[in-house]
C-alpha positions in Angstrom: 72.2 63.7 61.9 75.8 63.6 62.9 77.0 64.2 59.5 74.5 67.2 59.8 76.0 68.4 62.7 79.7 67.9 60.9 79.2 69.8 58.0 77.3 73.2 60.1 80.6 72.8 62.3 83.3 72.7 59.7 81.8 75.4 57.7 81.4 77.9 61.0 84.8 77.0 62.3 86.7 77.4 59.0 88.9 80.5 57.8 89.3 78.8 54.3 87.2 78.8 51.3 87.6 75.1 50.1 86.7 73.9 54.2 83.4 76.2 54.0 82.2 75.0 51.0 82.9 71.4 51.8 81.1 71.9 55.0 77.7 73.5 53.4 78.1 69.9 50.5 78.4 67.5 53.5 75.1 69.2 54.8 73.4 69.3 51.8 74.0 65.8 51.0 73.1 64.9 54.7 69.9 66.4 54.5 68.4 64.7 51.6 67.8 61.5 53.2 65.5 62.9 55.5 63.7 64.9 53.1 63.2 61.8 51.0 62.7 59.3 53.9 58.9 58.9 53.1 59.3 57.7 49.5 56.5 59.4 48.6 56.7 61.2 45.4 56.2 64.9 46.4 59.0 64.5 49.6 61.2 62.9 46.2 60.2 66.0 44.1 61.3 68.2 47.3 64.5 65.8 47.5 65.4 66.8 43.8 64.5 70.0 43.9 66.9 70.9 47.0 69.5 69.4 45.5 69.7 71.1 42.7 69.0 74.8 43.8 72.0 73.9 46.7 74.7 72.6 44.3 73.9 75.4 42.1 74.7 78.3 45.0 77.8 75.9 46.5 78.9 76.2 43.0 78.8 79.8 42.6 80.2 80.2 46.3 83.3 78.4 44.9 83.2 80.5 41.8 83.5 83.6 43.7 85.8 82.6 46.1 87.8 81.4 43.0 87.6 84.6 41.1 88.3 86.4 44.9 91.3 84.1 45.3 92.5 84.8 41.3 92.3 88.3 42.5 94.2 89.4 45.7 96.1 85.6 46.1 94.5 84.2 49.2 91.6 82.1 50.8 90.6 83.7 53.9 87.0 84.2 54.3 87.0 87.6 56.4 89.1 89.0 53.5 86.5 89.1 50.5 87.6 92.2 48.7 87.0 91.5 45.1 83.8 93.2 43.8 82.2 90.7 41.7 83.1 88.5 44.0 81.0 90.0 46.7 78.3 90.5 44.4 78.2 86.5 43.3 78.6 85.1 46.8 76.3 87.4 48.2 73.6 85.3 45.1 74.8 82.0 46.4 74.1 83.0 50.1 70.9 84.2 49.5 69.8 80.9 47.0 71.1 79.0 49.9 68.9 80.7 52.4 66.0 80.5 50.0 66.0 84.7 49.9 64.1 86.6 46.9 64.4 86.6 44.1 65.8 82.5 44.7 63.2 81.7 47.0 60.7 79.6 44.9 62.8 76.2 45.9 61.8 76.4 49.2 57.5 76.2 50.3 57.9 73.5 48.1 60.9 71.5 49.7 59.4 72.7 53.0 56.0 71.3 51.6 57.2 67.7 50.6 59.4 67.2 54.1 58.3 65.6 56.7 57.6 68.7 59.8 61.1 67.2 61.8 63.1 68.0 58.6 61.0 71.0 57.7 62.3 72.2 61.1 65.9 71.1 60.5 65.5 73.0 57.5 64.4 76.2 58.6 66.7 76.4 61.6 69.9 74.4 61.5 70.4 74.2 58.1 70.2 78.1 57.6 73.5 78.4 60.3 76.2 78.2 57.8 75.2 80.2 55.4 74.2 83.3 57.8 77.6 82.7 59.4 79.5 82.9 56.3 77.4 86.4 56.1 78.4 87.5 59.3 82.1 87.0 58.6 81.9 88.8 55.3 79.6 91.1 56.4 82.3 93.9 56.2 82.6 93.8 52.6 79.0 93.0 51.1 76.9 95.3 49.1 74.9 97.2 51.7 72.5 98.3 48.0 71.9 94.8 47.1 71.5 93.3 50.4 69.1 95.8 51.0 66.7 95.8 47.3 67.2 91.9 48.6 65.9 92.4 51.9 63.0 94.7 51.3 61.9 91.9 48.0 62.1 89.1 50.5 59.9 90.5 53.6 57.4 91.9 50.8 57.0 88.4 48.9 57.4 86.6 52.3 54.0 88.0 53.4 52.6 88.8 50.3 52.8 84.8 49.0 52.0 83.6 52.7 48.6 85.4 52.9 46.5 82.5 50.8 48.2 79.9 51.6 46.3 76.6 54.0 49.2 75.0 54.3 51.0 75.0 57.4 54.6 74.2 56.6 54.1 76.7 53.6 52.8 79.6 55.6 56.1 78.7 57.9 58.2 79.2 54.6 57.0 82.0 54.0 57.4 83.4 57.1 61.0 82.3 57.2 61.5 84.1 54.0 60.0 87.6 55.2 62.2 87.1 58.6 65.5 86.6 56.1 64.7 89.9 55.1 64.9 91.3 58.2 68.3 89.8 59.1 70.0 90.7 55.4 68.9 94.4 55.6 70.8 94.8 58.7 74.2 92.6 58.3 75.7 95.3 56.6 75.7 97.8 59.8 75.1 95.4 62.9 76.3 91.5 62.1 75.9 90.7 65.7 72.1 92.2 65.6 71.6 89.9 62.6 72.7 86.3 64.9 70.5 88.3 67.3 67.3 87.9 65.2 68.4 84.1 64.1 68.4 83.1 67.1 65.7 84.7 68.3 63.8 83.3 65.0 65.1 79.5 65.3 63.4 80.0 69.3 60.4 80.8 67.7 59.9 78.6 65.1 61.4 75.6 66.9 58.2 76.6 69.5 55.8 76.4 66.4 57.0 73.4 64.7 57.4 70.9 67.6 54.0 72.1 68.8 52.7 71.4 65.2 54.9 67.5 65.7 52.7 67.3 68.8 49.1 67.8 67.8 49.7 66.3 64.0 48.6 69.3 62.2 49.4 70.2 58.5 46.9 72.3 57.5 44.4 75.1 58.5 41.4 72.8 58.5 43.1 70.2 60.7 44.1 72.9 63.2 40.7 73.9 63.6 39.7 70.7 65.7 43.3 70.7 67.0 42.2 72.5 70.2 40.8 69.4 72.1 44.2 67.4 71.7 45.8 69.7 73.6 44.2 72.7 75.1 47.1 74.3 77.3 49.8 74.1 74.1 47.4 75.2 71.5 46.9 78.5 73.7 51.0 79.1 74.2 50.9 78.5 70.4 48.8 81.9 69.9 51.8 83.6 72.2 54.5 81.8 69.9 52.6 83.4 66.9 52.1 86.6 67.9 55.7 86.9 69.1 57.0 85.4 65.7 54.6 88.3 64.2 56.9 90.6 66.2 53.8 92.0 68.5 55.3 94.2 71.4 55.4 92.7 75.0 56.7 89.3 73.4 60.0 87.8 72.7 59.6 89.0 68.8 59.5 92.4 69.0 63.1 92.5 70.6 65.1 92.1 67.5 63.0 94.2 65.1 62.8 97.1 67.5 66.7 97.2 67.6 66.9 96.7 63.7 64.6 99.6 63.2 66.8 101.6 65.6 69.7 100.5 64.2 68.5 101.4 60.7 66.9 105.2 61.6 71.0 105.5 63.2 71.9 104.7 59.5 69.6 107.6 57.9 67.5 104.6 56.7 64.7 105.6 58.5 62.0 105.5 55.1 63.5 102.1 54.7 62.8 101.2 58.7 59.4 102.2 57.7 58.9 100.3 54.7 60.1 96.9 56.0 58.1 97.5 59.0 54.8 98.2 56.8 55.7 95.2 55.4 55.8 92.9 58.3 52.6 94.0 58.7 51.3 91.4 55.5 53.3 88.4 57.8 51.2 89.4 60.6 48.2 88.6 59.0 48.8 85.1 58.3 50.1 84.9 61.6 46.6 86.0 63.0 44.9 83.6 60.8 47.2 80.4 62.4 46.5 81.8 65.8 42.7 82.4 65.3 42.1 78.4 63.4 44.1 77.5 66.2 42.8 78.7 69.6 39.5 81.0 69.0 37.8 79.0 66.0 35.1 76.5 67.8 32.7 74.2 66.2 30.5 73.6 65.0 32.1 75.3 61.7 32.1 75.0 57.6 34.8 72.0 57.7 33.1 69.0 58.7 35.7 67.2 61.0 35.0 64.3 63.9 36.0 66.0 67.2 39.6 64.7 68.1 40.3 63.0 71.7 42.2 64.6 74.2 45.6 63.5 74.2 47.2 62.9 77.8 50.5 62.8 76.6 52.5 64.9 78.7 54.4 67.7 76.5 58.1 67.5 76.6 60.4 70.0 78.2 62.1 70.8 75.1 58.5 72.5 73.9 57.9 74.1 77.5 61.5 76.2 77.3 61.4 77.1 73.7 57.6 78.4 74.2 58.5 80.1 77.3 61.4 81.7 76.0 59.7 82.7 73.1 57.0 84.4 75.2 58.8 85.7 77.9 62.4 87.5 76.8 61.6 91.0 76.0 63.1 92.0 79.4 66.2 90.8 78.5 66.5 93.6 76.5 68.8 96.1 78.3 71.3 93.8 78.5 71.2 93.1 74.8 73.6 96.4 73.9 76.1 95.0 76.3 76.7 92.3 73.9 76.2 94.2 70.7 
């Protein structure tokens, strides 16, 4: 975990090429001991498999910074100016992040980890490479990131809709959200950290609450209700918001993307990544209704769990509270932008 923690700092904090890439390989090598902690030969598959698609992107981040480097005589990240440079680091970023069309690597790592590291995975591990977009931001293909973007939040819910696993739907949700924060790096960086944030509340929220109850999959989260009554109803609020629905925490940052974006003359693209959340929501609806309004008796035949007395921690209570409850924040949020 501290090694964890190393690597996301060195690779924020550094203004050279060589110190970035070594932070995102001291990460990727801390990870895979977690991923791999239960032996079992799906979380060793998932080990592999991480592995291979990371060393493969550091390697072509190096490449382009190389080429970048070869071209204009200096390291510093903010000053990417090479083309094909661009083009290849703006690959490696998005098979780092797990974006379409490199996105197949990661329901299945996300599968085979246990949820703690599936959670590590989808929040803390995603940090370094979205800050190494933000501080190229200036000089990436706005074209690609957006055919990238719009690919990603259609396959995201398009390949989440039949899905019974939990920690798969969850992937592809985090997939269809990437899209959201690529399409608008190009114009508003700061509105892109905006939605990460926002989206590592939300999904922290989901995940711990998952960690709580011991759920995995739809037919489990059925029954899941008597565990924990109260936190199984704050789990519909966390899904609707992550679905984006309006008086929730959610909708904040993809109402300012889709204002953002029709102040671009991107409106018909506004509208087409906004249809497309639309898939997302579905699955969303389908956690939230297995999880608080499904009651046996029902198809699955499951033994009615006891009701756990453990009292929730206040790490859950914050994150589901501020993933409810932040839309009003909003007129202070183009202060900061």
């Amino acid at each position: 975990a501290l090694s964890l923690l190393l690597g996301t700092t060195i690779t924020i904090t550094s203004n050279h090429w060589i110190m970035a890439w070594a932070g995102l390989e001291i990460n990727t090598l801390s990870i895979l001991p977690l991923i791999a902690k239960s032996h079992h030969p799906r979380a060793i598959e998932a080990a592999t498999k991480y592995f291979m698609t990371q060393a493969t992107a550091s390697a072509l981040v190096l490449f382009s910074s190389m080429t970048n480097a070869w071209h204009t005589g200096q390291w510093d990240i903010t000053q990417m100016t090479h083309t094909t440079s661009c083009l290849i680091l703006t690959s490696a970023i998005a098979m780092k992040l797990g974006m379409v069309p490199f996105h197949f690597w990661f329901p299945e790592v996300l599968q085979g980890s246990p949820i703690i590291t599936g959670l590590i995975l989808s929040t803390i591990m995603k940090l370094p490479p979205i800050a190494l977009l933000y501080m190229t931001s200036h000089s990436l293909n706005p074209t690609l990131l957006t055919l990238m973007a719009i690919m990603s939040a259609a396959l995201g819910g398009w390949m989440g809709l039949n899905q019974t696993q939990i920690r798969k739907i969850l992937a592809f949700s985090s997939i269809s959200h990437l899209g959201w924060m690529a399409i608008i790096i190009p114009f508003s960086p700061k509105l892109t950290m905006l939605n990460f944030y926002l989206y590592v509340l939300m999904t922290s929220a989901i995940f711990l609450t998952m960690n709580t109850v011991k759920v995995l999959k739809l037919s489990t989260l059925m029954t899941s209700w008597t565990k924990a009554p109260a936190l199984n109803t704050m789990l519909l609020l966390t899904l609707l918001s992550l679905a984006g629905l309006p008086p929730l925490t959610g909708f904040l940052p993809k109402w300012l993307i889709i204002q953002e974006l029709t102040k671009q003359n991107m409106a018909p693209t506004a509208i087409i990544i906004s249809l497309l959340s639309l898939l997302g929501l579905f699955f969303y609806l389908r956690l939230a209704y297995c999880a608080t309004i499904t009651l046996p008796p029902h198809t699955t035949n499951h033994m009615k769990q006891w009701h756990t007395y453990k009292p929730t921690s206040t790490l859950i209570a914050i994150s589901i509270v501020m993933s409810i409850m932040l839309l009003p924040i909003s007129p202070m949020i183009p202060t900061i932008l």
